[in-house]
Tab-separated table of C-alpha atoms in Angstrom:
chain	number	residue	atom	x	y	z
A	1018	MET	CA	-13.894	3.253	2.349
A	1019	ARG	CA	-11.083	3.925	4.803
A	1020	GLY	CA	-7.441	2.993	4.366
A	1021	ILE	CA	-4.828	1.428	6.621
A	1022	ILE	CA	-1.087	1.493	5.979
A	1023	LEU	CA	0.827	-1.157	7.888
A	1024	ALA	CA	4.198	0.460	8.566
A	1025	GLY	CA	5.416	-1.643	11.464
A	1026	GLY	CA	7.685	-4.657	11.624
A	1027	ALA	CA	11.341	-4.968	12.485
A	1028	GLY	CA	12.733	-4.519	8.966
A	1029	SER	CA	15.240	-7.247	9.750
A	1030	ARG	CA	15.943	-8.010	6.088
A	1031	LEU	CA	17.217	-4.445	5.668
A	1032	LEU	CA	19.583	-4.371	8.632
A	1033	PRO	CA	21.720	-2.453	9.457
A	1034	VAL	CA	19.929	0.485	7.755
A	1035	THR	CA	16.792	-0.154	9.819
A	1036	THR	CA	18.640	-0.240	13.137
A	1037	VAL	CA	17.490	3.291	14.052
A	1038	SER	CA	14.781	3.914	11.447
A	1039	SER	CA	11.471	2.436	10.429
A	1040	LYS	CA	11.779	0.668	7.092
A	1041	GLN	CA	8.899	2.658	5.618
A	1042	LEU	CA	10.753	5.923	6.272
A	1043	LEU	CA	13.716	4.900	4.115
A	1044	PRO	CA	14.053	6.780	0.827
A	1045	VAL	CA	12.958	5.249	-2.457
A	1046	TYR	CA	14.809	7.587	-4.817
A	1047	ASP	CA	13.433	11.029	-3.867
A	1048	LYS	CA	10.618	10.244	-1.421
A	1049	PRO	CA	10.032	8.298	1.811
A	1050	MET	CA	8.857	4.774	1.162
A	1051	ILE	CA	5.488	5.375	2.850
A	1052	TYR	CA	4.554	7.961	0.192
A	1053	TYR	CA	4.125	5.135	-2.324
A	1054	PRO	CA	1.410	3.120	-0.531
A	1055	LEU	CA	-0.168	6.371	0.659
A	1056	SER	CA	-0.493	7.540	-2.937
A	1057	VAL	CA	-2.175	4.249	-3.917
A	1058	LEU	CA	-4.885	4.727	-1.300
A	1059	MET	CA	-5.321	8.303	-2.473
A	1060	LEU	CA	-5.718	7.125	-6.079
A	1061	ALA	CA	-8.538	4.897	-4.831
A	1062	GLY	CA	-10.270	8.054	-3.607
A	1063	ILE	CA	-9.606	7.321	0.070
A	1064	ARG	CA	-9.141	10.373	2.292
A	1065	GLU	CA	-9.232	8.841	5.786
A	1066	ILE	CA	-6.012	6.970	6.532
A	1067	LEU	CA	-4.661	5.137	9.586
A	1068	VAL	CA	-0.909	4.556	9.849
A	1069	ILE	CA	0.038	1.634	12.097
A	1070	SER	CA	3.628	1.365	13.261
A	1071	ASN	CA	5.875	0.495	16.181
A	1072	PRO	CA	5.441	2.817	19.183
A	1073	GLU	CA	8.984	4.173	18.864
A	1074	HIS	CA	8.429	5.280	15.260
A	1075	LEU	CA	4.958	6.836	15.397
A	1076	GLU	CA	6.222	10.320	16.184
A	1077	SER	CA	8.398	10.265	13.051
A	1078	TYR	CA	5.322	9.535	10.943
A	1079	ARG	CA	3.415	12.331	12.639
A	1080	LEU	CA	6.249	14.741	11.847
A	1081	LEU	CA	6.250	13.598	8.217
A	1082	LEU	CA	2.510	13.480	7.478
A	1083	GLY	CA	0.870	15.495	10.232
A	1084	ASP	CA	-2.892	15.205	10.353
A	1085	GLY	CA	-3.103	15.075	6.539
A	1086	GLY	CA	-4.886	18.428	6.324
A	1087	GLN	CA	-2.315	19.866	3.919
A	1088	LEU	CA	-3.379	17.143	1.473
A	1089	GLY	CA	-7.099	17.496	2.097
A	1090	MET	CA	-7.048	14.276	4.111
A	1091	ASP	CA	-7.466	12.971	7.638
A	1092	VAL	CA	-4.464	10.933	8.810
A	1093	SER	CA	-4.411	9.237	12.206
A	1094	TYR	CA	-2.015	6.857	13.930
A	1095	ALA	CA	-2.032	3.687	16.020
A	1096	ALA	CA	0.677	1.614	17.667
A	1097	GLN	CA	1.303	-2.097	17.231
A	1098	ASP	CA	3.533	-3.101	20.136
A	1099	ARG	CA	5.079	-6.011	18.254
A	1100	PRO	CA	4.607	-7.768	14.897
A	1101	ARG	CA	1.404	-9.810	15.187
A	1102	GLY	CA	0.702	-10.602	11.530
A	1103	LEU	CA	-0.795	-8.560	8.722
A	1104	ALA	CA	-4.389	-9.330	9.642
A	1105	ASP	CA	-3.750	-7.845	13.087
A	1106	ALA	CA	-3.855	-4.413	11.433
A	1107	LEU	CA	-7.620	-4.842	11.100
A	1108	ARG	CA	-7.889	-5.612	14.820
A	1109	VAL	CA	-5.762	-2.593	15.756
A	1110	GLY	CA	-7.771	-0.408	13.406
A	1111	ARG	CA	-11.223	-1.721	14.339
A	1112	GLU	CA	-12.444	1.539	15.868
A	1113	PHE	CA	-10.995	3.535	12.970
A	1114	ILE	CA	-12.766	1.327	10.412
A	1115	GLY	CA	-16.139	1.795	12.068
A	1116	ASP	CA	-18.921	0.774	9.671
A	1117	GLU	CA	-16.879	1.400	6.531
A	1118	GLN	CA	-15.196	-0.853	4.010
A	1119	VAL	CA	-11.416	-0.894	4.337
A	1120	ALA	CA	-8.336	-1.010	2.127
A	1121	LEU	CA	-5.207	-2.450	3.727
A	1122	ILE	CA	-1.841	-1.832	2.104
A	1123	LEU	CA	1.651	-2.828	3.183
A	1124	GLY	CA	3.947	0.109	3.732
A	1125	ASP	CA	6.777	-1.391	1.665
A	1126	ASN	CA	4.771	-2.072	-1.510
A	1127	ILE	CA	5.071	0.123	-4.600
A	1128	PHE	CA	2.582	0.029	-7.491
A	1129	TYR	CA	2.654	1.703	-10.875
A	1130	GLY	CA	0.418	1.491	-13.916
A	1131	HIS	CA	-1.253	3.854	-16.356
A	1132	ALA	CA	-4.655	2.298	-15.576
A	1133	LEU	CA	-4.125	2.017	-11.806
A	1134	THR	CA	-6.522	4.814	-10.831
A	1135	GLU	CA	-9.269	3.357	-13.010
A	1136	ILE	CA	-8.725	-0.158	-11.624
A	1137	LEU	CA	-8.776	0.977	-8.000
A	1138	GLY	CA	-11.918	3.063	-8.446
A	1139	ARG	CA	-13.741	0.279	-10.271
A	1140	GLU	CA	-12.836	-2.380	-7.728
A	1141	ARG	CA	-13.749	-0.150	-4.815
A	1142	ALA	CA	-17.210	0.403	-6.315
A	1143	ARG	CA	-17.863	-3.282	-6.990
A	1144	LEU	CA	-16.364	-4.707	-3.786
A	1145	ASP	CA	-18.283	-7.671	-2.375
A	1146	GLY	CA	-16.333	-9.526	0.275
A	1147	CYS	CA	-12.647	-9.414	-0.522
A	1148	THR	CA	-10.662	-8.212	-3.525
A	1149	LEU	CA	-6.964	-8.991	-3.873
A	1150	PHE	CA	-4.553	-7.682	-6.475
A	1151	GLY	CA	-2.180	-10.051	-8.254
A	1152	TYR	CA	0.977	-9.765	-10.305
A	1153	GLN	CA	2.663	-12.313	-12.557
A	1154	VAL	CA	6.120	-13.231	-11.202
A	1155	SER	CA	8.888	-15.605	-12.226
A	1156	ASP	CA	9.501	-16.855	-8.651
A	1157	PRO	CA	6.036	-17.443	-7.159
A	1158	GLU	CA	7.433	-19.724	-4.447
A	1159	ARG	CA	8.511	-16.541	-2.602
A	1160	TYR	CA	4.972	-15.210	-2.301
A	1161	GLY	CA	1.390	-15.988	-1.531
A	1162	VAL	CA	-0.008	-17.515	-4.731
A	1163	ALA	CA	-3.563	-17.585	-6.049
A	1164	THR	CA	-5.430	-19.517	-8.696
A	1165	VAL	CA	-8.568	-18.043	-10.243
A	1166	ASP	CA	-11.421	-19.157	-12.468
A	1167	GLY	CA	-12.514	-17.468	-15.669
A	1168	ALA	CA	-14.556	-14.884	-13.763
A	1169	GLY	CA	-11.664	-13.871	-11.530
A	1170	ARG	CA	-12.988	-15.722	-8.497
A	1171	ILE	CA	-10.189	-17.090	-6.333
A	1172	THR	CA	-10.209	-20.879	-6.210
A	1173	SER	CA	-7.118	-21.440	-4.051
A	1174	LEU	CA	-4.553	-19.545	-1.979
A	1175	GLU	CA	-1.159	-20.893	-0.932
A	1176	GLU	CA	1.523	-19.196	1.137
A	1177	LYS	CA	5.045	-19.630	-0.347
A	1178	PRO	CA	4.286	-23.043	-1.872
A	1179	ALA	CA	7.150	-25.348	-2.853
A	1180	ARG	CA	5.257	-26.224	-6.042
A	1181	PRO	CA	3.099	-23.224	-6.973
A	1182	ARG	CA	-0.091	-23.874	-8.920
A	1183	SER	CA	0.319	-20.578	-10.752
A	1184	ASN	CA	2.712	-17.663	-11.028
A	1185	LEU	CA	0.118	-15.145	-9.841
A	1186	ALA	CA	1.542	-13.569	-6.681
A	1187	VAL	CA	-0.775	-11.846	-4.221
A	1188	THR	CA	0.474	-8.310	-3.667
A	1189	GLY	CA	0.249	-6.284	-0.463
A	1190	LEU	CA	-3.010	-4.494	-1.313
A	1191	TYR	CA	-6.346	-5.782	-0.029
A	1192	PHE	CA	-9.918	-4.447	-0.242
A	1193	TYR	CA	-12.387	-5.759	2.350
A	1194	ASP	CA	-16.001	-5.385	3.329
A	1195	ASN	CA	-16.562	-4.246	6.902
A	1196	GLU	CA	-16.963	-7.793	8.238
A	1197	ALA	CA	-13.241	-8.455	7.688
A	1198	ALA	CA	-12.295	-6.625	10.891
A	1199	ASP	CA	-14.419	-8.927	13.041
A	1200	LEU	CA	-13.269	-11.993	11.112
A	1201	ALA	CA	-9.629	-11.000	11.674
A	1202	ALA	CA	-10.206	-10.642	15.411
A	1203	GLY	CA	-11.575	-14.192	15.478
A	1204	LEU	CA	-8.645	-15.799	13.677
A	1205	LYS	CA	-6.593	-18.446	15.446
A	1206	PRO	CA	-2.955	-17.296	15.751
A	1207	SER	CA	-0.402	-19.227	13.749
A	1208	ALA	CA	2.493	-21.160	15.276
A	1209	ARG	CA	4.376	-17.850	15.265
A	1210	GLY	CA	1.603	-16.234	17.297
A	1211	GLU	CA	0.460	-14.075	14.367
A	1212	LEU	CA	-2.870	-13.437	12.646
A	1213	GLU	CA	-2.146	-14.454	9.073
A	1214	ILE	CA	-3.691	-12.496	6.213
A	1215	THR	CA	-3.895	-15.657	4.095
A	1216	ASP	CA	-6.107	-17.281	6.737
A	1217	LEU	CA	-8.450	-14.296	6.597
A	1218	ASN	CA	-8.530	-14.354	2.797
A	1219	ARG	CA	-9.299	-18.072	2.775
A	1220	ILE	CA	-12.491	-17.415	4.722
A	1221	PHE	CA	-13.704	-15.237	1.849
A	1222	VAL	CA	-12.544	-17.861	-0.682
A	1223	GLU	CA	-14.556	-20.539	1.133
A	1224	ARG	CA	-17.605	-18.252	1.006
A	1225	ASP	CA	-17.068	-17.636	-2.712
A	1226	ARG	CA	-16.662	-13.922	-2.025
A	1227	ALA	CA	-13.035	-13.422	-2.992
A	1228	ARG	CA	-11.831	-11.994	-6.284
A	1229	LEU	CA	-8.380	-11.302	-7.640
A	1230	ILE	CA	-7.478	-8.600	-10.129
A	1231	ASP	CA	-4.395	-9.328	-12.232
A	1232	LEU	CA	-2.643	-5.970	-12.611
A	1233	GLY	CA	-1.269	-7.263	-15.912
A	1234	ARG	CA	1.230	-5.939	-18.401
A	1235	GLY	CA	2.025	-2.271	-18.345
A	1236	SER	CA	2.110	-2.240	-14.564
A	1237	ALA	CA	4.861	-2.664	-12.004
A	1238	TRP	CA	4.907	-3.934	-8.441
A	1239	PHE	CA	7.778	-3.901	-5.971
A	1240	ASP	CA	7.980	-5.391	-2.501
A	1241	THR	CA	10.876	-3.325	-1.163
A	1242	GLY	CA	11.727	-5.545	1.786
A	1243	THR	CA	15.273	-6.416	0.716
A	1244	HIS	CA	18.309	-4.364	-0.226
A	1245	ASP	CA	18.129	-5.502	-3.852
A	1246	SER	CA	14.394	-4.841	-4.256
A	1247	LEU	CA	14.782	-1.450	-2.586
A	1248	MET	CA	17.509	-0.552	-5.070
A	1249	ASP	CA	15.455	-1.862	-8.007
A	1250	ALA	CA	12.469	0.245	-6.966
A	1251	GLY	CA	14.610	3.356	-6.582
A	1252	LEU	CA	16.091	2.915	-10.049
A	1253	PHE	CA	12.629	2.399	-11.528
A	1254	VAL	CA	11.347	5.617	-9.936
A	1255	GLN	CA	14.461	7.461	-11.093
A	1256	ILE	CA	14.019	6.317	-14.697
A	1257	LEU	CA	10.387	7.449	-14.737
A	1258	ALA	CA	11.406	10.840	-13.362
A	1259	LYS	CA	14.331	11.421	-15.704
A	1260	ARG	CA	12.970	9.984	-18.948
A	1261	GLN	CA	9.280	10.832	-18.716
A	1262	GLY	CA	9.126	13.548	-16.086
A	1263	ILE	CA	6.812	11.408	-13.949
A	1264	ARG	CA	7.247	11.879	-10.215
A	1265	LEU	CA	5.747	8.656	-8.970
A	1266	ALA	CA	3.951	8.931	-5.607
A	1267	CYS	CA	4.170	12.716	-5.412
A	1268	VAL	CA	1.383	12.865	-2.837
A	1269	GLU	CA	0.811	16.598	-3.283
A	1270	GLU	CA	0.243	16.109	-7.009
A	1271	VAL	CA	-2.042	13.139	-6.368
A	1272	ALA	CA	-4.066	15.185	-3.883
A	1273	PHE	CA	-4.474	17.904	-6.495
A	1274	ARG	CA	-5.407	15.579	-9.360
A	1275	MET	CA	-7.893	13.710	-7.143
A	1276	GLY	CA	-9.551	16.996	-6.150
A	1277	PHE	CA	-8.521	16.839	-2.488
A	1278	ILE	CA	-6.822	20.259	-2.775
A	1279	ASP	CA	-7.011	23.067	-5.337
A	1280	ALA	CA	-4.310	24.787	-7.405
A	1281	GLY	CA	-3.838	27.525	-4.824
A	1282	GLN	CA	-3.180	25.027	-2.062
A	1283	LEU	CA	-0.798	23.109	-4.323
A	1284	ALA	CA	1.122	26.321	-5.051
A	1285	VAL	CA	1.504	26.987	-1.321
A	1286	LEU	CA	2.918	23.505	-0.769
A	1287	GLY	CA	5.275	23.957	-3.703
A	1288	LYS	CA	6.495	27.284	-2.377
A	1289	ALA	CA	7.289	25.753	1.009
A	1290	PHE	CA	9.352	22.972	-0.571
A	1291	ALA	CA	11.101	25.365	-2.970
A	1292	ALA	CA	12.134	27.608	-0.095
A	1293	SER	CA	13.695	24.790	1.914
A	1294	SER	CA	15.117	22.434	-0.721
A	1295	ALA	CA	17.094	22.576	-3.943
A	1296	SER	CA	15.798	19.192	-5.115
A	1297	GLY	CA	13.365	20.680	-7.631
A	1298	TYR	CA	10.397	19.061	-5.866
A	1299	GLY	CA	8.866	22.399	-4.896
A	1300	THR	CA	9.392	23.870	-8.360
A	1301	TYR	CA	7.655	20.838	-9.860
A	1302	LEU	CA	4.592	21.460	-7.654
A	1303	GLN	CA	4.579	25.170	-8.433
A	1304	ASP	CA	4.706	24.474	-12.179
A	1305	LEU	CA	1.772	22.063	-11.865
A	1306	ALA	CA	-0.230	24.712	-10.034
A	1307	ALA	CA	0.644	27.385	-12.590
A	1308	ARG	CA	-0.526	25.188	-15.471
A	1309	ALA	CA	-3.842	24.342	-13.808
């Protein structure tokens, strides 16, 4: 399976802070926003990643992530000249996907849960068609909403319904079989001229090949597209760090724990951060390496 991070868009809901910066490069407490979706793909065991963004921001992502080699990964980049809908990421990334399955994640989504790694690995192994990930919310009218049967099969999908049939919001993480890329390319653009992800997902629903996994209690999901949600996510990450010592989305730690790099490589990364920053990030990595 290969992974795509959609890090484009205008970030208009976060103006003026996105006037000169890509939204996914904004800080969420102590790390760039894109580290959070990147870490989710890594937890799913994915090592080949494509970052899609606006042409004017791609170089910033290259400076931040490089080719991924320091994390034992392969990171590449592609431009989306203007927002064309979420499903357009599969069209842009068609050559990158090749014959593989693909995980698509939105660059402003943050996930946390003690069982997240287990869930992602299990669902990757059993993928057949399309797997979405849901989260119970109190305001489902703001999101795409799904209903499911007793086996987890999706029976309906609605985009921001006035009268939601459930409170199960569809998050910005999607697992697809390889055919999804060709299906996305064949979608009819919406009235806004975009390829809508819900339209793609409905094709799998109609074929009875769409499942939804409720992330459930003990997990957290943030869509950091507004000032308030960005602040909420930052406070959540800060609390985890200060009260439990958990550095959420520390991609170097994730790479080490997933076996992408070894303790020696982790120590080298920690030393580089410790030499250039007083944030404690490098010391944290060095301590992890020393305890290994």
